[in-house]
Amino acid sequence: METTNDKGLALVETYYKDYGCQARAMKKAGKRAMGYISAVAPVEIINAAGFTPVRIKGDPNEAVTKAYSSMETLVCPFLLNAFDLALKGKYDYLDGIVIPHTCDSVSRTYEVWKRNFPLPYYHFLNVPHLDGAPSLAFFTQILKTFIKSLEQFTGNGISEKNLAHAVLAYNELRQAMRDLYDLRKPDQPLISGIEMIKLLVAVKALPVDESAALVRQVTEEVKGRTISSPQKPLRIMLVGDQIDDTGLIEIIEKTGAQVVMDDVSVGSKLYYADIETTSDPVYGIAEYYLEKVSLPTFYRDRGGSYDENLELRFGHLKRFISEFNVDAVILLVYKNCDPYGFEVPATISYIESLGKPVFYVEDEYSSSSSSRLKTRIEAFLEMFTQERR
Ligand code: SF4
């Protein structure tokens, strides 16, 4: 159902610029699309129920004009922006929205979404905030309730076979994505940070098979590149939550530095572990979202010393820094984002203990602050480059 003959990065550009265009076209052709917020909505279950999952995103280039009348201003600016887009018709093709209990901004605005942006289906997913066996048993039951609710809505059963098939399909996408991430490891990465974020965003509104095919196409396309520049770029890792726009990465890459890795919730957080293919796919899905997706909305405290606890929460950053040969980290937290905000001191001290500098910035989800951001990031990268000489 592609609307153009483009492939690979050209197709990524189309999907990035007109986010959701494919899901909208599929809806016109009689298929269904389900919106969801945050990284912990189980897309495997949404897919098994016959929907194309569409991650709700905002647009930092779009001024918020409608949302203030029904959503309080102290909320996360990303969420406010996304809600504003919904009120302006950006998501009018959706059959419903799934809102998981992650941060307060997401969970406390469930009613606001439901009342002001009415759709045939809404579901609040009660995600626990502690890991461990009791939470896992609880979350498995919560997912079964979610499955029942989707079955009631569609009138169709969701079989274990359908769920197992969806798990395999998403695991294939994760593998394809990891293979592509590997091409960022060389001294001259074969794909830029800008291209990568566009792809990461594009696949969030596509059926999973199309997503995996698109990632493979891009991988083949960039593998054929030869980059002859003698200058090795400064290698940056980007850390944050819903960074789903090229703005910040353009600022970084225009300085000659390159984003070679991320720990963001539309990126590697979702691709660096697979769902265990167990005889109970629902349990495997619960375990994945509870134990393997690293978000600050979960408490992962299994006793032990403070250092052991830090390893549990941030050990993946150490691996990324080593494997992707990261020189410096940029940590972006949106205003009013408590979960990431509370993690800032620990995140910075952990990364600095590895000998890597961190540039921390708190910002709006808006391109209106980009000039200010540009000056600060350029100064940080310039200072760091001079220190290295
Ligand atoms: S950026 Fe922070 S406040 Fe906003 S949705 Fe994500 S976790 Fe919640």
Short mmCIF file of C-alpha atoms and ligand atoms in Angstrom, two decimals:
data_model
loop_
_atom_site.label_atom_id
_atom_site.label_comp_id
_atom_site.label_asym_id
_atom_site.label_seq_id
_atom_site.Cartn_x
_atom_site.Cartn_y
_atom_site.Cartn_z
CA MET A 1 0.00 0.00 0.00
CA GLU A 2 2.99 2.28 -0.39
CA THR A 3 2.01 5.60 -1.94
CA THR A 4 5.28 6.03 -3.86
CA ASN A 5 7.80 3.83 -5.64
CA ASP A 6 10.51 5.02 -3.28
CA LYS A 7 12.55 2.57 -1.25
CA GLY A 8 15.02 2.77 1.58
CA LEU A 9 16.00 6.24 2.79
CA ALA A 10 13.81 7.99 0.20
CA LEU A 11 10.79 6.15 1.57
CA VAL A 12 11.89 6.92 5.13
CA GLU A 13 11.83 10.61 4.20
CA THR A 14 8.22 10.32 2.97
CA TYR A 15 7.07 8.51 6.11
CA TYR A 16 8.96 10.87 8.40
CA LYS A 17 7.60 14.03 6.77
CA ASP A 18 4.04 12.76 6.64
CA TYR A 19 3.98 10.71 9.82
CA GLY A 20 1.14 8.19 9.83
CA CYS A 21 0.40 8.52 6.09
CA GLN A 22 0.62 4.76 5.54
CA ALA A 23 -1.68 3.92 8.48
CA ARG A 24 -4.12 6.56 7.23
CA ALA A 25 -4.06 5.07 3.71
CA MET A 26 -4.58 1.59 5.15
CA LYS A 27 -7.52 2.85 7.17
CA LYS A 28 -9.12 4.17 3.97
CA ALA A 29 -8.65 0.68 2.51
CA GLY A 30 -10.57 -0.86 5.43
CA LYS A 31 -7.74 -1.75 7.82
CA ARG A 32 -7.53 -0.53 11.42
CA ALA A 33 -5.02 1.54 13.35
CA MET A 34 -4.50 1.80 17.12
CA GLY A 35 -2.65 4.73 18.67
CA TYR A 36 -0.57 4.34 21.79
CA ILE A 37 1.57 6.52 24.03
CA SER A 38 5.00 5.66 25.42
CA ALA A 39 7.48 2.83 24.95
CA VAL A 40 5.69 0.32 27.15
CA ALA A 41 2.48 -0.19 25.18
CA PRO A 42 2.68 -3.83 24.01
CA VAL A 43 2.59 -3.40 20.23
CA GLU A 44 2.73 -7.19 19.82
CA ILE A 45 -0.76 -7.51 21.33
CA ILE A 46 -2.12 -4.57 19.31
CA ASN A 47 -0.72 -6.20 16.17
CA ALA A 48 -2.17 -9.63 17.06
CA ALA A 49 -5.60 -7.97 17.41
CA GLY A 50 -5.38 -6.86 13.78
CA PHE A 51 -4.37 -3.20 14.18
CA THR A 52 -1.41 -1.24 12.89
CA PRO A 53 0.07 0.24 16.08
CA VAL A 54 0.80 3.96 15.71
CA ARG A 55 2.95 5.63 18.36
CA ILE A 56 1.52 9.06 19.19
CA LYS A 57 4.14 11.72 18.60
CA GLY A 58 4.18 15.50 18.56
CA ASP A 59 5.75 18.01 16.21
CA PRO A 60 8.16 20.52 17.79
CA ASN A 61 7.69 22.81 14.76
CA GLU A 62 3.98 23.15 15.50
CA ALA A 63 2.93 25.75 18.07
CA VAL A 64 0.49 24.53 20.71
CA THR A 65 -2.74 26.48 20.22
CA LYS A 66 -5.68 24.27 21.17
CA ALA A 67 -4.52 21.98 23.97
CA TYR A 68 -4.33 24.63 26.72
CA SER A 69 -8.10 24.82 27.03
CA SER A 70 -8.35 21.23 28.26
CA MET A 71 -4.90 20.12 29.46
CA GLU A 72 -3.06 21.78 32.33
CA THR A 73 0.10 23.68 31.43
CA LEU A 74 2.33 21.93 33.98
CA VAL A 75 2.16 18.73 32.00
CA CYS A 76 5.04 17.32 29.91
CA PRO A 77 5.52 19.58 26.86
CA PHE A 78 5.82 16.59 24.52
CA LEU A 79 2.46 15.27 25.67
CA LEU A 80 0.83 18.68 25.44
CA ASN A 81 2.11 19.07 21.87
CA ALA A 82 0.93 15.57 20.86
CA PHE A 83 -2.51 16.20 22.37
CA ASP A 84 -2.67 19.51 20.49
CA LEU A 85 -1.96 17.68 17.21
CA ALA A 86 -4.72 15.20 18.01
CA LEU A 87 -7.19 18.04 18.58
CA LYS A 88 -6.13 19.49 15.21
CA GLY A 89 -7.01 16.24 13.42
CA LYS A 90 -3.57 14.65 12.99
CA TYR A 91 -4.76 11.34 14.47
CA ASP A 92 -8.35 11.31 13.24
CA TYR A 93 -7.82 7.98 11.44
CA LEU A 94 -7.22 6.05 14.67
CA ASP A 95 -9.72 3.51 15.98
CA GLY A 96 -8.56 3.97 19.53
CA ILE A 97 -5.73 4.82 21.91
CA VAL A 98 -3.91 2.75 24.52
CA ILE A 99 -2.39 4.72 27.40
CA PRO A 100 -0.07 2.85 29.76
CA HIS A 101 0.56 3.91 33.32
CA THR A 102 4.10 5.24 32.95
CA CYS A 103 4.83 8.76 34.22
CA ASP A 104 2.26 11.01 35.94
CA SER A 105 1.87 13.18 32.83
CA VAL A 106 0.82 10.21 30.73
CA SER A 107 -1.35 8.44 33.27
CA ARG A 108 -3.09 11.52 34.70
CA THR A 109 -4.10 12.79 31.26
CA TYR A 110 -5.93 9.58 30.27
CA GLU A 111 -9.30 11.15 31.07
CA VAL A 112 -8.37 14.35 29.23
CA TRP A 113 -7.61 12.40 26.06
CA LYS A 114 -10.77 10.34 26.39
CA ARG A 115 -13.12 13.27 26.93
CA ASN A 116 -11.65 15.72 24.44
CA PHE A 117 -10.54 13.41 21.67
CA PRO A 118 -13.30 10.80 21.54
CA LEU A 119 -12.50 7.59 19.67
CA PRO A 120 -14.36 4.27 19.64
CA TYR A 121 -11.80 2.58 21.91
CA TYR A 122 -9.68 3.72 24.87
CA HIS A 123 -7.72 1.52 27.25
CA PHE A 124 -5.67 2.40 30.30
CA LEU A 125 -2.96 -0.19 30.84
CA ASN A 126 -1.99 -0.54 34.48
CA VAL A 127 1.77 -1.08 34.18
CA PRO A 128 3.46 -1.77 37.54
CA HIS A 129 6.44 0.35 38.53
CA LEU A 130 8.46 -2.30 40.35
CA ASP A 131 10.15 -5.23 38.66
CA GLY A 132 10.31 -8.71 40.26
CA ALA A 133 8.09 -11.79 40.38
CA PRO A 134 4.88 -10.37 41.96
CA SER A 135 4.85 -7.46 39.47
CA LEU A 136 5.42 -9.85 36.61
CA ALA A 137 2.49 -12.06 37.65
CA PHE A 138 0.33 -8.93 38.06
CA PHE A 139 1.33 -7.47 34.69
CA THR A 140 0.71 -10.78 32.90
CA GLN A 141 -2.88 -10.66 34.19
CA ILE A 142 -3.21 -6.99 33.20
CA LEU A 143 -2.14 -7.88 29.66
CA LYS A 144 -4.72 -10.69 29.59
CA THR A 145 -7.38 -8.15 30.57
CA PHE A 146 -6.15 -5.91 27.76
CA ILE A 147 -6.44 -8.82 25.31
CA LYS A 148 -10.03 -9.48 26.43
CA SER A 149 -10.89 -5.83 26.02
CA LEU A 150 -9.53 -5.82 22.44
CA GLU A 151 -11.43 -9.05 21.69
CA GLN A 152 -14.65 -7.45 22.89
CA PHE A 153 -14.00 -4.35 20.82
CA THR A 154 -13.20 -6.18 17.58
CA GLY A 155 -15.48 -9.18 18.08
CA ASN A 156 -12.54 -11.44 17.18
CA GLY A 157 -10.49 -13.75 19.36
CA ILE A 158 -6.74 -13.27 19.75
CA SER A 159 -5.13 -16.70 19.69
CA GLU A 160 -1.82 -17.68 21.25
CA LYS A 161 -0.70 -18.44 17.69
CA ASN A 162 -1.42 -14.84 16.64
CA LEU A 163 0.47 -13.53 19.66
CA ALA A 164 3.44 -15.83 19.06
CA HIS A 165 3.52 -14.72 15.41
CA ALA A 166 3.50 -11.05 16.43
CA VAL A 167 6.31 -11.66 18.95
CA LEU A 168 8.45 -13.26 16.24
CA ALA A 169 7.72 -10.42 13.81
CA TYR A 170 8.76 -7.75 16.35
CA ASN A 171 11.84 -9.75 17.35
CA GLU A 172 12.81 -9.80 13.66
CA LEU A 173 12.40 -6.03 13.52
CA ARG A 174 14.59 -5.70 16.64
CA GLN A 175 17.30 -7.85 15.05
CA ALA A 176 17.12 -5.84 11.81
CA MET A 177 17.45 -2.63 13.78
CA ARG A 178 20.45 -3.92 15.76
CA ASP A 179 22.15 -4.93 12.50
CA LEU A 180 21.68 -1.39 11.24
CA TYR A 181 22.92 0.14 14.52
CA ASP A 182 26.10 -1.93 14.01
CA LEU A 183 26.86 0.18 10.92
CA ARG A 184 27.29 3.20 13.23
CA LYS A 185 30.22 1.54 15.00
CA PRO A 186 33.04 2.21 12.46
CA ASP A 187 35.21 5.35 12.77
CA GLN A 188 33.18 6.73 9.87
CA PRO A 189 29.58 5.65 10.64
CA LEU A 190 27.69 4.56 7.53
CA ILE A 191 24.43 6.19 8.56
CA SER A 192 24.04 9.65 10.07
CA GLY A 193 22.15 10.42 13.26
CA ILE A 194 19.62 12.44 11.24
CA GLU A 195 18.90 9.54 8.89
CA MET A 196 18.65 7.18 11.83
CA ILE A 197 16.14 9.22 13.82
CA LYS A 198 13.97 9.62 10.72
CA LEU A 199 13.92 5.85 10.30
CA LEU A 200 13.25 5.24 14.01
CA VAL A 201 10.26 7.58 13.80
CA ALA A 202 9.00 6.31 10.43
CA VAL A 203 8.66 2.70 11.62
CA LYS A 204 6.51 3.79 14.56
CA ALA A 205 3.50 4.16 12.28
CA LEU A 206 3.98 1.16 9.99
CA PRO A 207 2.89 -2.48 10.12
CA VAL A 208 5.73 -4.51 11.62
CA ASP A 209 6.56 -6.45 8.44
CA GLU A 210 6.88 -3.22 6.46
CA SER A 211 9.04 -1.77 9.22
CA ALA A 212 11.46 -4.70 9.14
CA ALA A 213 11.61 -4.62 5.32
CA LEU A 214 12.30 -0.87 5.38
CA VAL A 215 15.11 -1.27 7.92
CA ARG A 216 16.69 -4.02 5.79
CA GLN A 217 16.43 -1.83 2.67
CA VAL A 218 18.15 1.04 4.47
CA THR A 219 20.85 -1.31 5.76
CA GLU A 220 21.64 -2.56 2.24
CA GLU A 221 21.60 1.01 0.90
CA VAL A 222 24.03 2.46 3.42
CA LYS A 223 26.33 -0.59 3.37
CA GLY A 224 27.26 0.43 -0.17
CA ARG A 225 28.55 3.84 0.95
CA THR A 226 32.19 4.77 1.02
CA ILE A 227 33.07 7.66 3.29
CA SER A 228 36.49 8.99 2.42
CA SER A 229 36.78 11.94 4.83
CA PRO A 230 40.12 11.79 6.72
CA GLN A 231 38.48 13.57 9.67
CA LYS A 232 37.00 11.24 12.29
CA PRO A 233 33.83 12.82 13.71
CA LEU A 234 33.34 13.44 17.40
CA ARG A 235 31.07 10.57 18.48
CA ILE A 236 27.98 11.51 20.47
CA MET A 237 25.41 9.41 22.33
CA LEU A 238 22.01 10.99 22.84
CA VAL A 239 20.08 10.12 26.02
CA GLY A 240 16.48 11.08 26.79
CA ASP A 241 12.86 10.06 26.35
CA GLN A 242 10.64 11.04 23.44
CA ILE A 243 13.22 12.54 21.08
CA ASP A 244 11.32 12.02 17.84
CA ASP A 245 12.48 14.89 15.68
CA THR A 246 15.67 15.79 13.83
CA GLY A 247 16.04 19.29 15.37
CA LEU A 248 18.57 18.54 18.11
CA ILE A 249 20.52 16.07 15.97
CA GLU A 250 20.79 18.61 13.14
CA ILE A 251 22.34 21.08 15.59
CA ILE A 252 24.87 18.44 16.71
CA GLU A 253 25.74 17.14 13.25
CA LYS A 254 26.13 20.59 11.69
CA THR A 255 29.15 21.03 13.97
CA GLY A 256 30.81 18.00 12.31
CA ALA A 257 30.10 15.72 15.28
CA GLN A 258 27.95 12.66 14.71
CA VAL A 259 25.28 10.96 16.80
CA VAL A 260 26.41 7.32 16.75
CA MET A 261 24.20 5.88 19.48
CA ASP A 262 21.11 6.70 21.49
CA ASP A 263 19.36 5.67 24.64
CA VAL A 264 15.98 7.19 23.81
CA SER A 265 12.51 5.73 23.99
CA VAL A 266 11.86 5.65 20.24
CA GLY A 267 15.34 4.18 19.70
CA SER A 268 17.65 1.63 21.24
CA LYS A 269 15.56 1.25 24.41
CA LEU A 270 13.15 -0.79 22.30
CA TYR A 271 15.60 -2.73 20.16
CA TYR A 272 18.42 -4.05 22.34
CA ALA A 273 16.59 -7.03 23.85
CA ASP A 274 14.19 -9.60 22.41
CA ILE A 275 11.02 -11.09 23.79
CA GLU A 276 11.64 -14.61 25.03
CA THR A 277 9.67 -17.01 22.85
CA THR A 278 8.04 -19.02 25.66
CA SER A 279 5.01 -21.35 25.54
CA ASP A 280 3.05 -18.44 27.12
CA PRO A 281 3.56 -15.45 24.80
CA VAL A 282 1.72 -13.11 27.17
CA TYR A 283 4.19 -13.89 29.94
CA GLY A 284 7.09 -13.30 27.53
CA ILE A 285 5.62 -9.91 26.52
CA ALA A 286 5.08 -8.93 30.19
CA GLU A 287 8.64 -9.90 31.07
CA TYR A 288 10.07 -7.91 28.16
CA TYR A 289 8.32 -4.62 29.00
CA LEU A 290 8.84 -4.97 32.75
CA GLU A 291 12.40 -6.26 32.88
CA LYS A 292 14.09 -5.37 29.60
CA VAL A 293 12.90 -1.91 28.56
CA SER A 294 14.97 0.51 30.60
CA LEU A 295 12.85 3.50 31.63
CA PRO A 296 13.11 5.67 34.76
CA THR A 297 9.42 5.06 35.46
CA PHE A 298 10.43 1.61 36.81
CA TYR A 299 12.14 1.03 40.15
CA ARG A 300 14.82 -1.57 39.71
CA ASP A 301 16.17 -2.10 43.20
CA ARG A 302 17.22 -5.61 44.04
CA GLY A 303 19.17 -4.73 47.15
CA GLY A 304 22.96 -4.55 47.08
CA SER A 305 25.18 -1.49 47.22
CA TYR A 306 24.52 1.88 45.58
CA ASP A 307 27.10 1.04 42.90
CA GLU A 308 25.38 -2.27 42.16
CA ASN A 309 22.10 -0.42 41.84
CA LEU A 310 23.65 2.06 39.41
CA GLU A 311 24.95 -0.84 37.31
CA LEU A 312 21.46 -2.30 37.20
CA ARG A 313 19.97 1.00 36.01
CA PHE A 314 22.73 2.29 33.74
CA GLY A 315 24.95 -0.68 32.89
CA HIS A 316 23.61 -0.65 29.32
CA LEU A 317 25.02 2.87 28.87
CA LYS A 318 28.49 1.58 29.72
CA ARG A 319 28.12 -1.12 27.04
CA PHE A 320 26.91 1.39 24.45
CA ILE A 321 29.74 3.82 25.23
CA SER A 322 32.28 1.07 24.80
CA GLU A 323 30.79 -0.67 21.75
CA PHE A 324 30.03 2.54 19.85
CA ASN A 325 33.22 4.25 20.98
CA VAL A 326 31.28 7.25 22.29
CA ASP A 327 33.28 10.43 23.06
CA ALA A 328 30.60 12.47 24.82
CA VAL A 329 26.95 12.25 25.88
CA ILE A 330 24.13 14.74 25.43
CA LEU A 331 21.30 14.25 27.92
CA LEU A 332 18.03 15.96 27.03
CA VAL A 333 15.17 16.12 29.52
CA TYR A 334 11.91 17.91 28.82
CA LYS A 335 10.60 20.47 31.30
CA ASN A 336 8.20 19.01 33.87
CA CYS A 337 9.48 15.49 33.18
CA ASP A 338 9.87 14.14 36.70
CA PRO A 339 11.01 10.57 35.97
CA TYR A 340 13.97 11.61 33.82
CA GLY A 341 14.57 14.74 35.91
CA PHE A 342 15.04 12.75 39.13
CA GLU A 343 17.51 10.47 37.32
CA VAL A 344 19.70 13.33 36.08
CA PRO A 345 22.29 13.49 38.92
CA ALA A 346 22.76 9.71 38.97
CA THR A 347 22.90 9.49 35.16
CA ILE A 348 25.52 12.23 34.93
CA SER A 349 27.71 10.89 37.73
CA TYR A 350 27.54 7.34 36.28
CA ILE A 351 28.60 8.48 32.80
CA GLU A 352 31.27 10.82 34.15
CA SER A 353 32.67 7.95 36.23
CA LEU A 354 33.35 6.26 32.88
CA GLY A 355 35.49 9.23 31.88
CA LYS A 356 32.98 10.69 29.41
CA PRO A 357 31.66 14.28 29.58
CA VAL A 358 27.91 14.87 29.70
CA PHE A 359 26.11 17.93 28.43
CA TYR A 360 22.76 18.14 30.23
CA VAL A 361 20.00 20.27 28.82
CA GLU A 362 16.44 20.78 30.01
CA ASP A 363 14.27 22.03 27.20
CA GLU A 364 10.80 22.52 25.80
CA TYR A 365 9.45 20.22 23.12
CA SER A 366 9.58 23.11 20.66
CA SER A 367 11.79 24.32 17.85
CA SER A 368 11.35 27.86 19.25
CA SER A 369 14.23 27.19 21.65
CA SER A 370 16.59 25.86 18.98
CA SER A 371 18.77 29.01 18.64
CA ARG A 372 19.49 28.99 22.37
CA LEU A 373 20.17 25.26 22.27
CA LYS A 374 22.42 25.64 19.24
CA THR A 375 24.68 28.16 20.98
CA ARG A 376 25.04 26.00 24.08
CA ILE A 377 25.67 22.75 22.23
CA GLU A 378 28.19 24.36 19.87
CA ALA A 379 30.04 25.77 22.89
CA PHE A 380 30.10 22.36 24.62
CA LEU A 381 31.36 20.52 21.54
CA GLU A 382 33.93 23.22 20.76
CA MET A 383 35.26 23.12 24.33
CA PHE A 384 35.44 19.34 24.24
CA THR A 385 37.22 19.31 20.88
CA GLN A 386 39.82 21.81 22.13
CA GLU A 387 40.44 19.75 25.28
CA ARG A 388 41.11 16.69 23.14
CA ARG A 389 43.74 18.44 21.02
S1 SF4 B 1 9.12 12.96 28.47
FE1 SF4 B 1 8.89 12.50 30.68
S2 SF4 B 1 6.99 13.45 31.32
FE2 SF4 B 1 7.00 13.34 29.07
S3 SF4 B 1 5.94 11.45 28.56
FE3 SF4 B 1 8.11 10.96 28.67
S4 SF4 B 1 8.49 10.30 30.79
FE4 SF4 B 1 6.51 11.36 30.75
#
